[in-house]
Coordinates of C-alpha atoms and ligand atoms in Angstrom, one line a residue:
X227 CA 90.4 93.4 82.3
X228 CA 89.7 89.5 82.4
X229 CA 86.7 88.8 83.8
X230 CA 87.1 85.0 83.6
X231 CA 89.8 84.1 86.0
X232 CA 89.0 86.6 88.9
X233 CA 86.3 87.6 90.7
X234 CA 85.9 90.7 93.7
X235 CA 85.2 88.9 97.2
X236 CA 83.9 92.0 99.7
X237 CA 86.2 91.1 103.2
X238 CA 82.9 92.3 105.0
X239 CA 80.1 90.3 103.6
X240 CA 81.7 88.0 101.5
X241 CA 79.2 89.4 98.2
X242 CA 81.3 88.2 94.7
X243 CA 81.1 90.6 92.1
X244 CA 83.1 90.6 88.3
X245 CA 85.8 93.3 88.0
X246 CA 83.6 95.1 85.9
X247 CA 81.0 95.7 88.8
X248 CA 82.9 97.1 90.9
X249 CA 81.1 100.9 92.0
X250 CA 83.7 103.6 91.5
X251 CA 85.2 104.0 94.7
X252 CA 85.6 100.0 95.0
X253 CA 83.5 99.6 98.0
X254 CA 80.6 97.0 98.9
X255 CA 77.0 98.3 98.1
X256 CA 75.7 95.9 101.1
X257 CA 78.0 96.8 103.4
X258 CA 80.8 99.2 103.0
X259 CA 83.3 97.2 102.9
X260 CA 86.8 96.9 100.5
X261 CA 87.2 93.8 98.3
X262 CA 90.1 91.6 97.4
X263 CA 90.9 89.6 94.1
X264 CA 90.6 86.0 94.4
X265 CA 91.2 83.3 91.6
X266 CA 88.2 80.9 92.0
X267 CA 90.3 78.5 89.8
X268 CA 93.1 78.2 92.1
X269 CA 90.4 76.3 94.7
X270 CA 91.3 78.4 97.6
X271 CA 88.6 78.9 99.9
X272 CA 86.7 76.1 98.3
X273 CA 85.9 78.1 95.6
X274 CA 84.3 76.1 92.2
X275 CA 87.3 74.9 90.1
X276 CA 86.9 76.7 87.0
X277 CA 87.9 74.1 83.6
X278 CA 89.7 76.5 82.0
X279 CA 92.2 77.6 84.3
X280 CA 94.1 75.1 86.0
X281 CA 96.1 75.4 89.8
X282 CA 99.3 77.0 89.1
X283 CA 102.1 74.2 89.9
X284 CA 104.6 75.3 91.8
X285 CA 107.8 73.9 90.1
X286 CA 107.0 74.7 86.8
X287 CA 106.0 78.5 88.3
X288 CA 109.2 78.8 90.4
X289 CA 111.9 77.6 87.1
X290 CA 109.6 80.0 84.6
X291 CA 109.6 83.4 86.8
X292 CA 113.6 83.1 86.8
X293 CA 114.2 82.0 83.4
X294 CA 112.2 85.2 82.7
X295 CA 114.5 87.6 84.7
X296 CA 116.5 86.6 81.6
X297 CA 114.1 87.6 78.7
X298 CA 114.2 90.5 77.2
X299 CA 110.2 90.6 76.3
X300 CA 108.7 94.0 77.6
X301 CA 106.3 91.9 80.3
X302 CA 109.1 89.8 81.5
X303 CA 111.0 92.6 82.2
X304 CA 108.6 94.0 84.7
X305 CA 109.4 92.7 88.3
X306 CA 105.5 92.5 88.3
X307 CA 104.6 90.9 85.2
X308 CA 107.1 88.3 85.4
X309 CA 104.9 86.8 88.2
X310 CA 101.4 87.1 85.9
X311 CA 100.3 83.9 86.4
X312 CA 99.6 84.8 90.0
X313 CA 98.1 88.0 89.2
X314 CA 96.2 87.4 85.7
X315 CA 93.8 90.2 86.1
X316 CA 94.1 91.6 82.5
X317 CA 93.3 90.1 78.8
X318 CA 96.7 91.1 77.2
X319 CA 99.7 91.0 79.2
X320 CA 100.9 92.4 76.3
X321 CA 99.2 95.5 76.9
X322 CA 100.8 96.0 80.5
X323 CA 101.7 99.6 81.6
X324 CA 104.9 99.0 82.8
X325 CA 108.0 100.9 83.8
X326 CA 110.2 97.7 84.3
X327 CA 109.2 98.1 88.1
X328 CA 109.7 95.5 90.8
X329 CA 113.2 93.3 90.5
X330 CA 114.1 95.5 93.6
X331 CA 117.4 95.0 96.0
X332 CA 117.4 92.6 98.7
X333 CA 120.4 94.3 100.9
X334 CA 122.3 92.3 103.8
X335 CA 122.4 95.1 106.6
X336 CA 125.1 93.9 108.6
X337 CA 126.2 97.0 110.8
X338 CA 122.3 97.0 112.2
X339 CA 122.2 93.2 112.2
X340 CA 125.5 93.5 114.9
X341 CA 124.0 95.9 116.6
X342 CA 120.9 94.6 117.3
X343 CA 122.5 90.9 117.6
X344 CA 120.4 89.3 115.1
X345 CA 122.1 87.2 112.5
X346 CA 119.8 88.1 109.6
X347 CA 118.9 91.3 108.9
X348 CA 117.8 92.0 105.1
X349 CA 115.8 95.5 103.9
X350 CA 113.8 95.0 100.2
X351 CA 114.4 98.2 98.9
X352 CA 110.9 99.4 97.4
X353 CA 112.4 102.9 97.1
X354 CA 114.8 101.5 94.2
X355 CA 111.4 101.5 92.1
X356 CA 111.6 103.8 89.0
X357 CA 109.3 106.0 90.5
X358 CA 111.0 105.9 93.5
X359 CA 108.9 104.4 95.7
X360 CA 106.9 100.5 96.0
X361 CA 103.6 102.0 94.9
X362 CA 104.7 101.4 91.3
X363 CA 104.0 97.9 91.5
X364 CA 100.7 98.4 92.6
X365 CA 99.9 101.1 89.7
X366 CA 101.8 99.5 87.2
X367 CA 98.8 96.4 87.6
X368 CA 95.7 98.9 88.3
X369 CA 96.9 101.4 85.6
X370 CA 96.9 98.3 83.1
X371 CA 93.0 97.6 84.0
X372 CA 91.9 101.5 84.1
X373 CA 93.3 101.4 80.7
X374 CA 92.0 98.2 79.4
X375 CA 89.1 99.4 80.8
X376 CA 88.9 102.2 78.4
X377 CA 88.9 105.3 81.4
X378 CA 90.7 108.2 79.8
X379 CA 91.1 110.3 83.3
X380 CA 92.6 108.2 86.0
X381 CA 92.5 109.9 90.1
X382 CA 94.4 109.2 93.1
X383 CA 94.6 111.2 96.6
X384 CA 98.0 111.0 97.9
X385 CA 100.2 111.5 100.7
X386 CA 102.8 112.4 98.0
X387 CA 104.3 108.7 96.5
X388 CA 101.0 107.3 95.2
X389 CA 100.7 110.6 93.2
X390 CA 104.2 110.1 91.8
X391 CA 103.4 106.7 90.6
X392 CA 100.1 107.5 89.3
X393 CA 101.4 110.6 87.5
X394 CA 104.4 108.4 85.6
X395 CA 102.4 105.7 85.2
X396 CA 99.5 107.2 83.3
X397 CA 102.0 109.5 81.3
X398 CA 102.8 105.9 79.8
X399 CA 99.5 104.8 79.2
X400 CA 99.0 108.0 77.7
X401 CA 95.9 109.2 80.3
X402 CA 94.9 111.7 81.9
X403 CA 95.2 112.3 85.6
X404 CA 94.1 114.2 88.8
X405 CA 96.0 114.4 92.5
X406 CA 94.3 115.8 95.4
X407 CA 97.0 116.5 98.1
X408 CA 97.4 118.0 101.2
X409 CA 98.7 121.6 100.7
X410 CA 102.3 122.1 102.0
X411 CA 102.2 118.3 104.0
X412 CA 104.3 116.4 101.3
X413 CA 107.5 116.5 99.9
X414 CA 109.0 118.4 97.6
X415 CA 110.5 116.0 95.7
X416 CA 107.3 113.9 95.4
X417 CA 104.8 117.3 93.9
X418 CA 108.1 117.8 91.8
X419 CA 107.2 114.3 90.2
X420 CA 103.4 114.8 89.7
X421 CA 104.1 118.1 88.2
X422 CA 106.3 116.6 85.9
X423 CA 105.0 113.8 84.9
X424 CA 101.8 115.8 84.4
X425 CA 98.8 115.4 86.3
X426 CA 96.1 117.9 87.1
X427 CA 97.4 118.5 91.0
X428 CA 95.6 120.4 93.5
X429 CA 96.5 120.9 96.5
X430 CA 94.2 121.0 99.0
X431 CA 93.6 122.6 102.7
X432 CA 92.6 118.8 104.2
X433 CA 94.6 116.3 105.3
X434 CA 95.1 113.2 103.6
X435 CA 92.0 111.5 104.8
X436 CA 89.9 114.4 104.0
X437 CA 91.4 114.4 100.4
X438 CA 90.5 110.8 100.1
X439 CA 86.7 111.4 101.3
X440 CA 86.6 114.3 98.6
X441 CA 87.9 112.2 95.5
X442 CA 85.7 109.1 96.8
X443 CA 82.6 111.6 96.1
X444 CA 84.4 113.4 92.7
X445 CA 84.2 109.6 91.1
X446 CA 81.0 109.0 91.8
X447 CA 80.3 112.1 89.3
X448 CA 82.7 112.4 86.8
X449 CA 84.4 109.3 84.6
X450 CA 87.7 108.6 86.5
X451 CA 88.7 105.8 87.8
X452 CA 90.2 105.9 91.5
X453 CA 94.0 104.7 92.0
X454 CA 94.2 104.3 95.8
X455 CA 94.7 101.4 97.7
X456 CA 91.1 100.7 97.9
X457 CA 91.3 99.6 94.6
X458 CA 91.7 96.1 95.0
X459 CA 94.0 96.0 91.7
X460 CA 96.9 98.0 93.1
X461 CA 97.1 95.4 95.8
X462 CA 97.5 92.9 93.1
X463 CA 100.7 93.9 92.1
X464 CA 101.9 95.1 95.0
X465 CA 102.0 91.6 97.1
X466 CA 104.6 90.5 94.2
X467 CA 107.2 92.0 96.7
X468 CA 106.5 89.0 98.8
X469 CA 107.1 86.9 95.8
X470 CA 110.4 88.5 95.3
X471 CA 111.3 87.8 98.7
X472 CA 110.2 84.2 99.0
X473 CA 112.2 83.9 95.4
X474 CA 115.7 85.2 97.2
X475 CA 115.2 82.8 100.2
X476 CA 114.8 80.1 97.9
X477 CA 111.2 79.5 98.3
X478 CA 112.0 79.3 102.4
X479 CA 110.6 83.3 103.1
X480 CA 112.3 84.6 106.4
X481 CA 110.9 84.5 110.2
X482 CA 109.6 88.3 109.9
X483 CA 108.9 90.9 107.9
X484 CA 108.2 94.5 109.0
X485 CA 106.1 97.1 106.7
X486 CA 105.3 100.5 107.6
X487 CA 101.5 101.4 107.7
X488 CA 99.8 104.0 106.4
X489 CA 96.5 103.7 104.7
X490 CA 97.4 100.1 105.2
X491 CA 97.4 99.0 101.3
X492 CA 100.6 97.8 101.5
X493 CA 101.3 95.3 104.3
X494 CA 97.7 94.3 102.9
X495 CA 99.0 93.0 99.7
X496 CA 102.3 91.9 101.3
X497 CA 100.1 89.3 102.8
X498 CA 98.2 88.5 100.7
X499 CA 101.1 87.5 98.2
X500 CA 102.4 85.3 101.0
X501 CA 99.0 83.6 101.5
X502 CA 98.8 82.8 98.2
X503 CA 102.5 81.2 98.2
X504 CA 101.3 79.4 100.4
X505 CA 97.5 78.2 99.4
X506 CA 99.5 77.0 96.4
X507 CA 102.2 75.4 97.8
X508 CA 104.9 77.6 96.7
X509 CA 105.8 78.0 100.3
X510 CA 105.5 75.7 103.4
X511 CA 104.7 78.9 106.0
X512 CA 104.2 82.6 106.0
X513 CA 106.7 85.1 107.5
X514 CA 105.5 86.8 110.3
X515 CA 104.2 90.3 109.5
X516 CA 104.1 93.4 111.7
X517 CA 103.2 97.1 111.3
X518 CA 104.8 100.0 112.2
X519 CA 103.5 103.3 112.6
X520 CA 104.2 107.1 114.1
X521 CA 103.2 107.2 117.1
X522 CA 101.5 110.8 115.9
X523 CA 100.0 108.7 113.2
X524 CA 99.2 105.5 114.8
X525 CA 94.9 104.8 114.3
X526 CA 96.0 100.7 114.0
X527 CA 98.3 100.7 116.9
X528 CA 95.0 102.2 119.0
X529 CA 92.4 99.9 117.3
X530 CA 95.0 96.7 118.6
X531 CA 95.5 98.5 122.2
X532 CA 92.1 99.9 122.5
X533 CA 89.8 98.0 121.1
X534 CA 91.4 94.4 120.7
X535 CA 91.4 95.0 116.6
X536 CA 87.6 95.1 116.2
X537 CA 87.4 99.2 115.5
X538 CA 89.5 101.3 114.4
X539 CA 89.0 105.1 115.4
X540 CA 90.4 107.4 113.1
X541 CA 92.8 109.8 114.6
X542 CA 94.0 112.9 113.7
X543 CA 97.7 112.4 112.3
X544 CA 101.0 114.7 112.9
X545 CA 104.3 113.4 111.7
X546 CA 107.1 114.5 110.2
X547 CA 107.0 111.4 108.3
X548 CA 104.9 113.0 105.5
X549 CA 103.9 109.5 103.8
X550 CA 102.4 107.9 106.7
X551 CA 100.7 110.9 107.9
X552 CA 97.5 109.5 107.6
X553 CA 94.4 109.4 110.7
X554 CA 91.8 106.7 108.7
X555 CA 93.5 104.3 107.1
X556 CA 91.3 103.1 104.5
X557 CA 92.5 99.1 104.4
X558 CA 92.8 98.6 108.2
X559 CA 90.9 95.1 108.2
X560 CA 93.0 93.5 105.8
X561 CA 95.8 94.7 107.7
X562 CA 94.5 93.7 111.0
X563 CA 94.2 89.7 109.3
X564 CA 97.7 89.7 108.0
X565 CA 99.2 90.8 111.6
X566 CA 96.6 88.4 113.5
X567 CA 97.0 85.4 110.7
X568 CA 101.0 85.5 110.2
X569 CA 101.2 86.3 114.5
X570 CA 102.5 89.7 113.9
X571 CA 102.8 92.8 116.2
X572 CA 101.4 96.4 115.5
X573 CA 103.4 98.9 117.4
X574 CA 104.7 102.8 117.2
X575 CA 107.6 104.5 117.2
X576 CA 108.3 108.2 118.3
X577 CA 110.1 111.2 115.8
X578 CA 113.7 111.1 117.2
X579 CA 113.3 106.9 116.8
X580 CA 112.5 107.5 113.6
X581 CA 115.1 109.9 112.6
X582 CA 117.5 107.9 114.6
X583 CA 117.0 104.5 112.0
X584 CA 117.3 106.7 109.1
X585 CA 120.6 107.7 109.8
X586 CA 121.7 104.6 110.9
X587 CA 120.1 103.1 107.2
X588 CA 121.9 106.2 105.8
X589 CA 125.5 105.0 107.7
X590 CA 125.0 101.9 105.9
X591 CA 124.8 103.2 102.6
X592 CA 121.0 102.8 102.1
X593 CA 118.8 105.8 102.2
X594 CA 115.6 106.1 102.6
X595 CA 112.2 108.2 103.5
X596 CA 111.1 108.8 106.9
X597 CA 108.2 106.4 106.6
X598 CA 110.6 104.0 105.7
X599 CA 112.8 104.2 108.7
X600 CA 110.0 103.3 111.2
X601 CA 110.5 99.2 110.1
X602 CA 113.9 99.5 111.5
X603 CA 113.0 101.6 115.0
X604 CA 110.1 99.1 114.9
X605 CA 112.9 96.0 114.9
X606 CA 114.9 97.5 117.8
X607 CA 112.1 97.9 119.7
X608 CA 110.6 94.2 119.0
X609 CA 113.9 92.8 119.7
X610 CA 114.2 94.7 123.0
X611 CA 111.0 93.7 124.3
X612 CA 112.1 90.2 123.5
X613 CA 109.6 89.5 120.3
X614 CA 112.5 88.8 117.7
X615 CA 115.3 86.0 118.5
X616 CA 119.0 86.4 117.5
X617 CA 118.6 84.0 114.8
X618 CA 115.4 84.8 113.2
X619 CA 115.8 86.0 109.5
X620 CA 114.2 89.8 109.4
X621 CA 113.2 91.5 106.4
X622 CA 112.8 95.3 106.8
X623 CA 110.4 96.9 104.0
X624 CA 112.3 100.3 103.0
X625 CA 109.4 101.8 100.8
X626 CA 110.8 105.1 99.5
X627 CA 113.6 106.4 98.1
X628 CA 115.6 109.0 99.9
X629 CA 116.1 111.4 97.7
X630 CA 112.1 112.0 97.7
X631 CA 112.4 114.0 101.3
X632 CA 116.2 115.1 101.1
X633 CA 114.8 118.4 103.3
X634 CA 114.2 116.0 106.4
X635 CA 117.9 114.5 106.2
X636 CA 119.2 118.0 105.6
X637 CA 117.3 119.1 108.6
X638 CA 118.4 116.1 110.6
X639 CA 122.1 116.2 110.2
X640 CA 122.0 120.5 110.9
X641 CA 120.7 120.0 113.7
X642 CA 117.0 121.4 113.1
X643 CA 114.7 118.5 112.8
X644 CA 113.7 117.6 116.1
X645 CA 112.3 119.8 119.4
X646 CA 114.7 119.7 122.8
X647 CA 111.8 118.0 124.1
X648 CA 111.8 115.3 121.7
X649 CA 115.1 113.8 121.9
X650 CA 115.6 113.7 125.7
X651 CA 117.9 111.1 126.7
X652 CA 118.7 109.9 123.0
X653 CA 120.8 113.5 122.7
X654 CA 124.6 111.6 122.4
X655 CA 123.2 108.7 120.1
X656 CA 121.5 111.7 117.9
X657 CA 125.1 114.0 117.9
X658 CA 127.0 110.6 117.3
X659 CA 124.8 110.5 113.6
X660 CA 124.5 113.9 112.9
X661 CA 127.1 114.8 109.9
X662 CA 126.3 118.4 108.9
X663 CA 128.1 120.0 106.0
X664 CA 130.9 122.2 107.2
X665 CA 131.8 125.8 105.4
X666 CA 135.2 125.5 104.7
X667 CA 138.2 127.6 103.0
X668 CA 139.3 127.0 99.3
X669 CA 142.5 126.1 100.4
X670 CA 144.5 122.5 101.2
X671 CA 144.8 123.4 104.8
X672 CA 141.2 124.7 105.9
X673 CA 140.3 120.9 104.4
X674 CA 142.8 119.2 106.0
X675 CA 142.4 121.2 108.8
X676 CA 138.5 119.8 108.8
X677 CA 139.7 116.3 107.8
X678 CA 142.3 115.8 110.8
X679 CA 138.6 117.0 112.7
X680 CA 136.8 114.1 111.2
X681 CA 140.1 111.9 111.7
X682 CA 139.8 112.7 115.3
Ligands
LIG176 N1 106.0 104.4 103.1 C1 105.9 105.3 102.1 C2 107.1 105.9 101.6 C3 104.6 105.7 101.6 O1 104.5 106.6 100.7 C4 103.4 105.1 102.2 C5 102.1 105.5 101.8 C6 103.6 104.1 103.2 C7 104.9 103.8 103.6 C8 102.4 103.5 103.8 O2 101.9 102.5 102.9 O3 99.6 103.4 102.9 O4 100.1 101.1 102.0 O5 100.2 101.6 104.5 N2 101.9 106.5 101.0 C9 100.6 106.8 100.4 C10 100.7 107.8 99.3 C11 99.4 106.9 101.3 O6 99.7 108.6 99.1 O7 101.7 108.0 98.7 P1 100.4 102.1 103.1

C-alpha cells in the first residue's frame, strides 16, 4: 500500500490518518465514522500540494486510459487498473489482483427508452464482471492492499455478491478467506461461487446487518482484514465505473444516473469517481445520481422522508431482492452527499415493480438480478412524477448478472413469485411478460401446435 500519495479523511470529523492506521473495521476512533481516500497532491479540498506527485492533466489522462484498452500488459488490461493514476493506492501496480474486471458494456435500451419517451436510455452492465457482479472492481483494488499488506486471511459479510468477489478474488491472490451470510437469504448461485472459489462460509441465523456487526467484532480479534464497503479501498475501485461512463460520453457524462442501494458502498464510490472527474477537470459537471431501494428494504428512503437525511434508522429488511436486503446500511452518509450534491432523488419501489423491470430488461436481451431491476422501476417512476425530461441522457446501473438468481426468474415467468395481493392492478402488464416453459410432445405437431400458440 502507498502511503505517500493518499491519506484516510474520516467524513465525520475530518481526523487524516495513513492507510496503514486505519483500525480493523475502518472506522474513526474519535467518532465512529467511515473514511474516504483522498489524494492530498491533487489540491482538492485545499489540501498541501505534495512535490512529488503532480495534478493529473486531463488530456494527457484521457488519450493514455484508451491507448491502454489496447495493451496487452496484465494492469492495462484490468478495467480498473487502466485508470491507476486516479486510484494510486498501491506501491506496485504490478502486483494488482486482477481478474481483467471493469471494461463493462454500455447497452442502448431502446424498447424502454420508447416506452418511457426518453430519448437516451443507456444500462452499464456491472453484472458482465467476471465474477458476475460490480463488486469486483471494488475487491480487485482492496484485495491488492490486504495483500500488499501482508494479511494472509481476508473477511467479508455478504448479502451473497460481495462474498463471490471476495472468494475469486483472494483465490488469485492466493489468501485465505471467511464469509458470514445469512442462512437460506441468498442465492444459490452466489453460495455456489464462494463454495467454489473456496472460502471458509458460514452461514449464519442473522440477517445481513447482524452478520456485519459480528465480523466487525471477529477482526478486532483475529488477523483478517475486512472486505466490506466500509473499507474505504473497495470504493476506490469501484467509482472507476463512473470513469467508464464519462469515457463513453466522451468526457460529456449523461444528465442521470440511477444505482440501487444497499449498504450504500456503491452509489458512494459512483460519486465519488464523478467528483473527482470533475475536481480535476476531466469533466465540466456531474450526472445527477439517485438511489433506489425496496420499499421492504428502504432505511435511506425513510432517513430522506423522515428525518430530512440527518438520521438514518435502521429498519428491518424483507425483499425478495436478496442483494439489497439490507436494514443498516453501513455507508449511508456518503450516500446521502452524492444524492444531495449531484441533486439526486432517493425513492422505493414495491416487489411486482421490481419483477415487472426485470422482465422488461430480460425482453431486451439484458438480464439481470433483482436488485438490479429497481434502477429501471426507479426511472419509470421518476419520469412519471415528472423528475426526468424526454431528452435527458439516463444511465441505469445493472449491478448483477442474471444468471446469479435464475430461481427468481424461474419463479416469475411460472407464475409463483409474487402474492395476489401484491400485484393488484399490474395483473395484465405481469401476464403480458410472463413466458413460462411449456411441456410439450416429442413430435413436429405438439411444437407447432405450441408455436401457432405463441404466433397468435
Ligand atoms: N446490487 C447487487 C446485485 C448487490 O449485490 C448489491 C449489494 C447492491 C446492488 C447494493 O450495493 O450495497 O453498494 O449499495 N450487495 C452486497 C453484498 C451488500 O454483500 O453482495 P450497495
Amino acid at each position: 500500500m502507498n502511503d505517500n500519495l493518499h491519506q484516510l479523511r474520516c467524513i465525520g470529523c475530518g481526523a487524516c490518518l495513513k492507510g496503514s492506521e486505519a483500525q480493523p473495521d475502518f472506522r474513526c476512533v474519535a467518532c465512529g465514522e467511515l473514511f474516504e481516500v483522498e489524494y492530498p497532491g491533487w489540491g482538492q479540498r485545499g489540501g498541501p500540494d505534495r512535490p512529488n506527485y503532480e495534478r493529473p492533466n486531463p488530456g494527457a489522462l484521457k488519450w493514455l486510459w484508451r491507448e491502454r484498452r489496447s495493451s496487452s500488459e496484465t494492469v492495462d488490461r484490468s478495467g480498473v487498473w487502466r485508470f491507476r493514476e486516479l486510484l494510486p493506492i498501491l506501491d506496485s501496480f504490478g502486483d494488482a489482483v486482477t481478474l481483467f474486471e471493469g471494461n463493462t458494456p454500455l447497452y442502448p435500451l431502446t424498447r424502454a427508452a420508447k416506452s418511457l419517451g426518453i430519448d437516451q436510455l443507456y444500462a452499464k452492465h456491472q453484472g458482465m464482471n467476471p465474477s458476475g457482479s460490480f463488486k469486483d472492481t471494488g475487491m480487485t483494488a482492496a484485495m491488492s492492499v490486504a495483500r500488499e499488506r501482508g494479511f494472509e486471511w481476508v473477511a467479508c459479510a455478504s448479502t451473497g455478491n460481495t462474498s463471490a468477489a471476495m472468494a475469486a478474488y483472494a483465490a488469485r491472490a492466493g489468501l485465505k478467506s471467511l464469509v458470514l451470510i445469512p442462512e437460506g437469504k441468498i442465492a444459490w448461485g452466489k453460495l455456489s461461487q464462494a463454495m467454489d472459489y473456496g472460502s471458509l462460509t458460514c452461514q449464519l441465523k442473522a440477517d445481513f446487518d447482524g452478520c456485519l456487526t459480528l465480523l466487525t467484532q471477529i477482526v478486532k480479534e483475529a488477523p483478517i482484514y475486512l472486505l466490506n464497503s466500509v473499507n474505504p479501498y473497495r470504493l476506490e475501485g469501484q467509482k472507476t465505473p463512473a470513469f467508464e461512463i464519462a469515457e463513453a460520453f466522451d468526457w460529456n457524462v449523461p444528465d442521470h444516473l440511477i444505482v440501487p442501494g444497499g449498504n450504500l458502498g456503491n452509489s458512494s464510490a459512483l460519486g465519488k469517481g464523478f467528483r473527482e472527474l470533475r475536481e480535476l477537470g476531466l469533466v465540466a459537471r456531474m450526472p445527477r445520481i439517485s438511489v433506489v431501494q425496496a420499499e421492504g428494504a428502504n432505511p435511506l428512503v425513510r432517513c430522506f422522508r423522515e428525518h430530512q437525511a440527518t438520521a438514518l434508522e435502521p429498519v428491518e429488511a424483507h425483499t425478495r431482492a436478496t442483494a439489497i436486503r439490507i436494514g443498516n446500511p453501513a455507508s449511508w452518509r456518503k450516500a446521502v452527499r452524492v444524492i444531495q450534491d449531484t441533486g439526486g432523488w432517493c425513492l422505493d419501489v414495491s416487489e411486482a415493480e421490481i419483477a415487472i423491470a426485470k422482465a422488461e430488461l430480460g425482453a431486451e436481451g439484458l438480464g439481470c438480478e433483482p436488485a438490479s431491476a429497481v434502477t429501471l422501476a426507479g426511472l419509470k417512476k421518476l419520469r412519471a412524477e415528472g423528475k426526468v425530461g424526454s431528452t435527458e441522457t439516463v444511465v441505469l446501473l445493472l449491478t448483477g448478472h442474471t444468471l446469479k438468481d435464475a430461481d427468481y426468474t424461474i419463479d416469475f415467468h411460472r407464475g409463483t413469485l409474487l402474492k395476489p395481493e401484491e400485484t393488484v392492478g399490474l395483473e395484465a402488464e405481469i401476464a403480458s411478460l410472463r413466458r413460462n416453459a411449456v411441456a410439450v410432445e416429442a413430435t413436429p405437431s405438439a411444437v407447432l401446435a405450441a408455436l401457432k400458440g405463441r404466433m397468435g
